[in-house]
Coordinates of C-alpha atoms in Angstrom, one line a residue:
H8 CA 100.2 112.7 95.3
A9 CA 104.4 111.8 94.4
D10 CA 104.8 116.2 94.4
F11 CA 103.2 115.8 98.2
G12 CA 105.3 111.9 99.3
G13 CA 107.7 113.8 101.6
E14 CA 104.5 115.4 103.2
V15 CA 103.4 111.7 103.4
E16 CA 106.3 109.8 104.9
R17 CA 106.4 113.1 107.1
V18 CA 102.8 112.4 108.5
L19 CA 103.5 108.5 108.9
G20 CA 105.8 109.0 111.0
M21 CA 104.1 110.1 113.7
A22 CA 101.5 107.6 113.6
D23 CA 101.4 104.0 115.2
G24 CA 99.0 101.6 113.5
A25 CA 97.1 102.3 109.6
L26 CA 93.6 101.6 108.8
V27 CA 93.5 99.9 105.1
L28 CA 89.6 101.1 104.1
I29 CA 88.7 99.3 101.3
D30 CA 85.6 99.0 98.9
A31 CA 83.6 95.9 99.4
A32 CA 82.5 95.8 95.6
E33 CA 86.0 97.1 94.0
G34 CA 88.4 96.0 96.3
P35 CA 92.0 97.4 96.7
M36 CA 92.8 99.6 94.3
P37 CA 96.2 100.5 92.2
Q38 CA 96.8 104.0 94.6
T39 CA 96.3 102.2 97.5
R40 CA 99.1 99.7 97.2
F41 CA 102.0 102.9 97.0
V42 CA 100.4 103.8 100.7
L43 CA 99.8 100.9 102.1
S44 CA 103.8 100.1 100.8
K45 CA 105.2 103.2 102.9
A46 CA 102.8 102.2 105.6
L47 CA 104.4 99.3 106.2
E48 CA 107.7 100.3 105.6
C49 CA 107.8 102.7 108.4
G50 CA 106.8 99.3 110.9
L51 CA 103.0 100.6 110.7
R52 CA 100.3 97.9 112.0
P53 CA 97.5 97.5 109.6
I54 CA 94.0 97.1 110.4
V55 CA 92.0 96.3 107.1
V56 CA 88.2 97.4 106.9
I57 CA 86.1 96.0 104.5
N58 CA 83.8 99.1 103.8
K59 CA 80.5 99.4 101.7
I60 CA 79.5 96.6 103.3
D61 CA 76.2 97.2 102.0
R62 CA 76.5 97.7 98.6
P63 CA 74.1 95.3 96.7
D64 CA 77.2 94.6 94.8
A65 CA 79.2 93.9 97.4
R66 CA 82.0 91.0 96.7
I67 CA 83.1 90.8 100.6
N68 CA 84.7 86.8 100.7
E69 CA 86.5 88.0 97.6
V70 CA 87.8 91.5 98.7
V71 CA 89.2 89.4 101.9
N72 CA 91.3 87.2 100.3
E73 CA 92.4 90.2 97.9
A74 CA 93.2 92.0 100.8
F75 CA 95.7 89.1 102.5
E76 CA 97.3 88.8 98.9
L77 CA 98.1 92.6 98.6
L78 CA 99.6 92.4 102.1
M79 CA 101.6 89.4 101.0
E80 CA 102.9 91.1 98.3
L81 CA 104.0 94.2 99.5
G82 CA 106.1 92.2 102.3
G83 CA 104.0 92.0 105.3
D84 CA 104.7 88.8 106.1
A85 CA 104.9 89.5 109.7
H86 CA 101.1 90.7 109.9
L87 CA 99.8 88.0 108.3
D88 CA 99.2 85.6 111.6
D89 CA 96.5 87.3 112.6
F90 CA 95.4 89.8 110.4
P91 CA 93.3 91.7 111.6
H92 CA 90.3 92.6 109.9
I93 CA 86.6 93.8 110.0
F94 CA 83.7 94.8 108.1
A95 CA 81.6 97.9 108.3
S96 CA 79.0 100.8 106.7
A97 CA 80.4 104.5 106.5
K98 CA 76.8 105.4 105.3
E99 CA 74.6 103.7 107.7
G100 CA 77.1 104.1 110.7
Y101 CA 78.4 101.1 111.8
A102 CA 81.1 98.1 111.8
T103 CA 81.0 94.8 112.7
H104 CA 82.9 91.4 112.9
D105 CA 80.7 89.1 110.9
P106 CA 79.2 91.2 107.8
N107 CA 75.9 88.9 108.4
V108 CA 75.6 91.1 111.9
R109 CA 74.5 94.2 112.2
T110 CA 75.3 96.3 115.0
D111 CA 74.5 99.7 115.7
S112 CA 78.0 102.1 115.9
I113 CA 81.6 102.1 114.7
H114 CA 82.5 101.0 118.5
P115 CA 83.9 97.6 116.8
L116 CA 86.5 99.4 115.1
L117 CA 87.4 101.4 117.7
D118 CA 88.0 98.7 119.7
M119 CA 90.1 97.0 117.4
V120 CA 91.8 100.0 117.3
L121 CA 92.6 99.9 120.8
K122 CA 93.0 96.4 120.9
E123 CA 95.5 96.1 118.0
I124 CA 97.3 98.8 117.4
P125 CA 100.5 99.1 120.0
G126 CA 100.7 102.4 122.1
P127 CA 103.4 105.2 121.2
D128 CA 107.2 103.9 121.8
V129 CA 107.7 107.0 123.8
E130 CA 109.8 107.7 127.3
P131 CA 107.0 110.3 128.9
D132 CA 109.4 110.2 132.6
E133 CA 112.6 112.0 130.5
P134 CA 112.6 115.5 129.6
L135 CA 111.0 117.2 126.4
Q136 CA 112.0 115.9 122.9
M137 CA 110.2 116.6 119.9
L138 CA 110.5 116.6 116.2
V139 CA 108.8 118.9 114.3
T140 CA 107.1 117.3 111.3
T141 CA 105.4 119.4 109.1
L142 CA 104.5 123.4 110.0
D143 CA 100.9 125.9 109.7
W144 CA 100.8 129.6 109.9
S145 CA 97.9 131.3 111.1
E146 CA 97.6 135.3 110.7
F147 CA 97.4 135.7 113.8
V148 CA 99.7 133.9 115.7
G149 CA 102.6 133.0 112.9
R150 CA 104.1 129.9 112.5
I151 CA 102.8 126.6 114.3
A152 CA 105.0 123.9 114.7
I153 CA 103.5 120.3 114.5
G154 CA 104.7 117.2 115.5
R155 CA 104.4 114.3 118.4
I156 CA 106.0 114.4 121.5
Q157 CA 108.7 111.4 121.6
A158 CA 109.4 112.2 125.6
G159 CA 108.6 114.3 128.5
T160 CA 106.1 116.7 128.3
V161 CA 105.3 120.0 126.9
R162 CA 103.7 123.1 129.0
Q163 CA 102.3 126.1 128.2
G164 CA 104.5 129.1 129.1
Q165 CA 107.4 126.5 128.7
T166 CA 110.8 128.2 127.7
V167 CA 112.7 125.5 125.8
E168 CA 115.0 125.4 123.1
V169 CA 115.2 124.5 119.2
L170 CA 118.0 122.2 117.8
K171 CA 118.0 123.1 114.1
A172 CA 120.7 122.5 111.9
H173 CA 123.5 124.5 112.1
E174 CA 122.2 126.6 115.6
I175 CA 120.9 126.2 118.7
E176 CA 118.1 129.0 119.7
E177 CA 115.5 130.0 123.0
A178 CA 112.2 130.5 122.7
K179 CA 109.1 130.6 124.6
I180 CA 105.7 128.4 124.1
N181 CA 102.8 130.6 124.1
A182 CA 100.0 128.1 123.5
V183 CA 100.2 124.4 123.2
H184 CA 97.5 122.7 121.4
V185 CA 96.3 119.5 120.7
F186 CA 94.4 117.3 118.1
H187 CA 90.5 116.6 118.6
K188 CA 88.1 115.4 116.2
L189 CA 88.3 117.4 113.1
G190 CA 89.9 120.9 115.5
R191 CA 92.1 121.6 117.4
T192 CA 92.1 122.1 121.5
E193 CA 94.3 124.5 123.3
V194 CA 95.8 123.2 126.5
K195 CA 97.7 123.8 129.8
E196 CA 100.0 120.8 128.9
A197 CA 100.7 117.7 127.0
T198 CA 102.8 114.9 127.5
A199 CA 104.7 111.9 125.4
G200 CA 102.5 110.4 122.5
D201 CA 100.4 113.5 121.8
V202 CA 100.4 115.4 118.5
V203 CA 100.6 118.9 119.1
A204 CA 100.9 122.5 117.8
L205 CA 103.0 124.2 119.3
V206 CA 102.6 128.4 119.0
G207 CA 105.2 131.0 119.8
I208 CA 108.2 129.6 118.1
D209 CA 108.4 132.0 114.5
D210 CA 111.8 130.6 113.3
I211 CA 111.5 126.7 113.7
D212 CA 111.5 124.8 110.3
I213 CA 110.5 121.2 109.6
G214 CA 113.1 118.9 110.9
D215 CA 114.3 120.8 114.2
T216 CA 113.7 119.1 117.2
V217 CA 112.3 121.0 120.4
C218 CA 113.9 120.4 124.2
A219 CA 114.3 121.1 127.2
K220 CA 116.3 123.9 128.8
E221 CA 119.6 122.8 128.9
Q222 CA 118.6 119.3 127.9
R223 CA 120.1 118.8 124.3
R224 CA 119.1 115.6 122.5
P225 CA 118.7 116.4 119.0
L226 CA 116.2 113.7 116.8
P227 CA 117.3 112.8 113.8
R228 CA 116.4 115.2 111.1
V229 CA 113.4 114.8 108.5
T230 CA 114.0 116.8 105.3
V231 CA 111.9 119.0 103.1
D232 CA 112.5 117.9 99.7
E233 CA 114.5 120.6 96.9
P234 CA 112.2 122.7 94.3
T235 CA 113.1 120.7 91.4
L236 CA 111.0 122.7 89.2
E237 CA 110.0 126.8 88.6
M238 CA 107.1 128.7 87.0
I239 CA 107.5 132.6 86.4
F240 CA 104.3 134.2 87.9
S241 CA 103.6 137.9 87.0
I242 CA 100.4 140.1 86.9
N243 CA 97.7 139.2 84.3
S244 CA 99.0 141.8 81.1
S245 CA 95.9 140.5 78.6
P246 CA 93.4 142.7 77.0
F247 CA 90.9 140.9 79.7
A248 CA 92.8 142.0 82.9
G249 CA 90.8 143.0 85.5
R250 CA 87.8 140.9 84.4
E251 CA 87.6 138.1 86.7
G252 CA 89.9 139.2 89.3
K253 CA 90.2 141.4 92.9
Y254 CA 93.6 141.0 93.4
V255 CA 95.5 142.2 90.1
T256 CA 98.0 144.3 91.3
T257 CA 102.1 143.2 91.0
R258 CA 102.3 144.6 95.1
Q259 CA 99.2 142.2 95.9
L260 CA 101.1 138.9 94.4
R261 CA 104.1 139.9 96.2
E262 CA 102.2 140.2 99.4
R263 CA 100.6 136.7 98.4
L264 CA 103.5 134.7 97.3
H265 CA 105.2 135.6 100.0
R266 CA 102.7 135.4 102.4
E267 CA 102.6 131.2 101.0
L268 CA 106.3 131.0 102.2
E269 CA 105.0 130.8 106.0
K270 CA 103.5 127.2 106.0
N271 CA 104.5 126.2 102.4
V272 CA 107.9 124.8 103.5
A273 CA 108.7 123.4 100.1
L274 CA 107.9 126.5 98.7
R275 CA 110.8 128.7 97.2
V276 CA 110.1 132.8 95.7
R277 CA 112.0 135.5 94.3
Q278 CA 112.1 138.1 92.4
A279 CA 113.2 137.6 88.7
E280 CA 115.7 140.0 87.0
G281 CA 114.8 142.2 85.1
S282 CA 111.0 142.8 85.5
D283 CA 108.1 142.7 88.0
A284 CA 107.7 138.9 87.9
Y285 CA 108.3 136.0 90.6
A286 CA 110.4 132.8 90.0
V287 CA 108.6 130.1 92.2
S288 CA 109.9 127.2 92.9
G289 CA 108.5 123.9 93.8
R290 CA 108.4 120.0 94.2
G291 CA 106.7 119.6 91.0
V292 CA 103.6 120.4 88.2
L293 CA 101.0 119.5 90.5
H294 CA 102.7 121.5 93.7
L295 CA 103.1 124.3 91.9
S296 CA 99.3 123.9 90.6
V297 CA 97.6 123.4 93.5
L298 CA 99.2 127.4 94.9
I299 CA 97.8 128.6 91.7
E300 CA 94.5 127.4 91.5
T301 CA 93.9 128.0 95.5
M302 CA 94.8 132.0 94.5
R303 CA 92.5 131.9 91.6
R304 CA 89.6 130.8 93.8
E305 CA 90.7 133.9 96.5
G306 CA 90.6 136.2 93.8
Y307 CA 94.1 136.6 92.0
E308 CA 95.0 137.3 88.5
L309 CA 98.2 136.3 87.1
S310 CA 100.0 135.1 84.1
V311 CA 101.8 131.6 85.1
A312 CA 105.1 130.6 82.2
K313 CA 105.7 126.8 81.3
P314 CA 108.0 125.2 83.9
H315 CA 111.1 124.3 83.9
V316 CA 113.5 123.1 85.6
I317 CA 116.2 124.4 87.7
L318 CA 120.0 124.1 86.4
R319 CA 123.3 124.1 88.4
E320 CA 126.9 124.8 87.5
V321 CA 129.5 122.2 89.0
D322 CA 133.2 122.7 87.7
G323 CA 131.7 124.2 84.2
V324 CA 129.7 122.1 83.6
V325 CA 125.9 121.9 83.2
H326 CA 123.8 119.6 85.4
E327 CA 119.7 119.3 86.1
P328 CA 118.0 117.4 88.5
F329 CA 117.3 113.9 88.1
E330 CA 114.6 111.8 89.9
T331 CA 114.0 108.3 91.0
L332 CA 110.7 107.6 89.1
T333 CA 108.9 103.9 90.0
V334 CA 106.7 102.6 88.5
E335 CA 103.5 100.3 90.0
V336 CA 101.5 98.8 86.3
P337 CA 99.7 95.9 85.7
T338 CA 102.3 93.3 83.4
D339 CA 100.4 93.9 80.8
N340 CA 100.6 97.1 80.6
L341 CA 104.2 97.4 81.1
G342 CA 105.1 98.0 77.2
P343 CA 103.6 101.4 77.0
V344 CA 105.0 102.6 80.3
M345 CA 108.7 101.8 79.0
E346 CA 107.8 103.4 75.8
I347 CA 107.0 106.7 77.5
V348 CA 109.9 106.8 79.7
G349 CA 112.5 105.7 77.2
N350 CA 111.4 108.7 75.6
R351 CA 112.3 111.3 77.9
R352 CA 115.5 109.6 78.4
G353 CA 114.5 107.4 81.6
T354 CA 116.6 104.6 82.2
L355 CA 116.0 101.5 83.4
D356 CA 117.1 100.5 87.2
E357 CA 115.6 97.9 88.5
M358 CA 112.1 95.5 87.9
Q359 CA 110.6 93.2 89.8
T360 CA 107.2 91.2 89.5
R361 CA 104.6 90.3 92.1
G362 CA 101.5 88.5 91.0
D363 CA 100.2 90.1 88.1
F364 CA 102.0 93.6 88.5
T365 CA 105.0 94.7 87.6
I366 CA 107.4 97.5 89.3
V367 CA 110.0 99.2 87.6
R368 CA 112.1 102.0 88.9
F369 CA 113.9 104.6 86.5
T370 CA 116.3 106.9 86.6
I371 CA 115.0 110.5 84.3
P372 CA 115.9 114.0 84.1
A373 CA 113.5 115.8 86.5
R374 CA 112.1 118.0 83.5
G375 CA 111.2 114.3 81.7
L376 CA 108.5 114.0 84.4
I377 CA 106.4 117.3 83.2
G378 CA 103.4 115.8 81.9
I379 CA 104.6 112.0 82.4
R380 CA 101.8 110.9 84.7
T381 CA 98.5 112.4 82.3
R382 CA 100.1 110.8 79.4
M383 CA 101.2 107.3 81.5
L384 CA 97.9 107.3 83.2
N385 CA 95.9 107.0 79.8
A386 CA 98.3 104.9 77.9
T387 CA 97.8 102.5 80.8
Q388 CA 93.8 102.7 81.7
G389 CA 94.7 104.5 84.7
T390 CA 96.3 101.6 86.3
A391 CA 100.1 103.3 86.9
V392 CA 100.7 104.2 90.1
I393 CA 103.2 106.1 89.8
H394 CA 105.7 107.8 92.3
H395 CA 109.4 109.6 92.1
R396 CA 111.9 111.0 94.5
F397 CA 114.6 113.5 93.9
Q398 CA 118.0 111.6 93.3
G399 CA 120.5 114.3 92.4
Y400 CA 121.8 116.7 90.1
K401 CA 124.1 115.2 87.4
P402 CA 125.3 115.7 84.1
R403 CA 122.4 117.5 82.0
E404 CA 121.1 115.0 79.4
G405 CA 120.0 116.3 75.6
D406 CA 117.1 117.4 74.3
M407 CA 113.6 115.8 75.1
P408 CA 111.4 115.6 72.2
R409 CA 108.9 118.7 71.5
R410 CA 105.8 118.6 71.4
A411 CA 103.6 116.4 68.7
N412 CA 101.0 119.5 68.0
G413 CA 100.5 122.5 67.1
V414 CA 98.3 124.9 68.3
M415 CA 96.0 127.5 66.7
I416 CA 96.4 131.1 67.2
S417 CA 93.0 133.4 67.0
N418 CA 93.5 136.6 64.9
V419 CA 91.6 138.4 65.8
T420 CA 89.3 140.1 68.8
G421 CA 85.9 139.6 70.1
R422 CA 83.7 136.9 70.6
A423 CA 83.3 133.2 69.4
V424 CA 81.2 131.6 67.0
G425 CA 79.9 128.6 67.0
F426 CA 79.8 128.5 63.0
A427 CA 83.4 129.4 63.2
L428 CA 84.2 126.2 65.8
D429 CA 82.4 123.6 63.7
G430 CA 84.4 123.8 60.8
L431 CA 87.8 124.3 63.3
Q432 CA 87.1 121.1 65.4
E433 CA 87.9 118.6 63.0
R434 CA 91.3 119.7 62.7
A435 CA 91.9 120.7 66.3
E436 CA 91.2 120.1 70.1
M437 CA 89.0 123.3 71.1
F438 CA 90.0 124.8 73.9
V439 CA 87.3 127.8 73.6
A440 CA 83.5 127.5 73.3
P441 CA 80.6 129.8 71.5
G442 CA 80.3 132.9 73.3
D443 CA 83.4 133.0 74.7
D444 CA 85.5 136.1 74.6
V445 CA 89.2 135.9 72.8
Y446 CA 91.8 138.3 71.3
E447 CA 94.2 138.5 68.6
G448 CA 96.8 136.6 70.1
M449 CA 94.9 134.2 71.8
I450 CA 96.2 130.2 71.4
V451 CA 92.4 128.9 71.3
G452 CA 92.9 125.5 70.3
E453 CA 95.2 122.3 69.7
N454 CA 96.0 121.6 66.3
A455 CA 95.8 118.2 64.9
R456 CA 99.0 118.4 63.2
E457 CA 102.7 119.4 63.9
N458 CA 102.0 123.1 62.8
D459 CA 100.6 126.1 64.0
L460 CA 97.7 127.5 62.6
T461 CA 96.3 131.2 62.9
V462 CA 92.3 131.0 62.9
N463 CA 89.4 133.7 63.2
P464 CA 87.3 132.0 65.6
T465 CA 84.8 134.7 65.4
R466 CA 83.9 134.4 61.8
E467 CA 80.1 133.9 60.4
K468 CA 78.4 132.1 58.4
K469 CA 77.3 134.4 55.3

């Protein structure tokens, strides 16, 4: 997803090749195009895997041609001389070079990876050099630095230097883990080309270079996108507080948010002024929504205010964040995309047509992106592929269109009744079902018209 686009690109930097998994019946999906284009930009060698060849409706030869055309459209001409591809059925557990000949294992796929994917471009005989690409966190060992070793060897107990943005720190490697199958395995040492997780460097961030002591060769820094959106988190203060969760106090909320900072490096948390609430900043609505849902499943009860963009003042002028919005959509569905972005003060920068698809790039205020994904997918029957990247701060644009629909607000406390909801749902989309508890002031539905309505969802038939 676009909110995590930076993470995807950083992880691609640790790879040497890519398996392009395509359904033998459905063919290349719209979302495949963006990720594959990024993989090609990173210089990765693609292998196309046509999966589910055992489906009754499989279109094997057609899908191979569609994959070939997709690579051509994305500028993968350098890879088209031999176009490595293989057929597979993950359900049955086999891969084959001929879809009419079934094998008994996935060894043909693994052999193709060994043959087609080049080895890592590293320097095993040079001093240690590793770029930190991502971070993990453990309650037992703290922050864990993850990246691929570009040069040399790293050993357990080794003293290294961490080249940060503006300073150099010395640290000791307490443990070295390599990735094996779906987990990690602790080893005594790892060499150039290995993707490793280093334990023992507490003060380390994405983009730092870990190198041998007194052998300072910094690698080009990768960046973490700055937060552009903020939401206020506070404890649940509704009349139904404490009914569902087990963590309901401000102290528990504060501890959980600060614990999240250890591994979620794109997140920012500060105490809101004059209250026990916390302002949580992130890359976008989905970025923060994932945190909210994770906390809910862990048993936290919290109230969340509507998102708003982070503003800055430059030379007395209010600036707001702008983003570059890229939309790839079938040309037939281009009209709704232009209308939606235009209504949110987006301006067209570039338009390219590739086959049946059109790629359009806009400059748009970050607040214009709130809710745009759902509207755009609905307007294009789910075919639009959307990606946005932070561009910079510019003078604030004018106001955005307000919501077109009002809400229905309960004027009583009680339990929703089917008879009352039947009458209300003709004029609104209801958020509650018969038997749900409601309280006075609770939003229970979205009105079909612009005005807000106070209603009684507990009214019974007389």
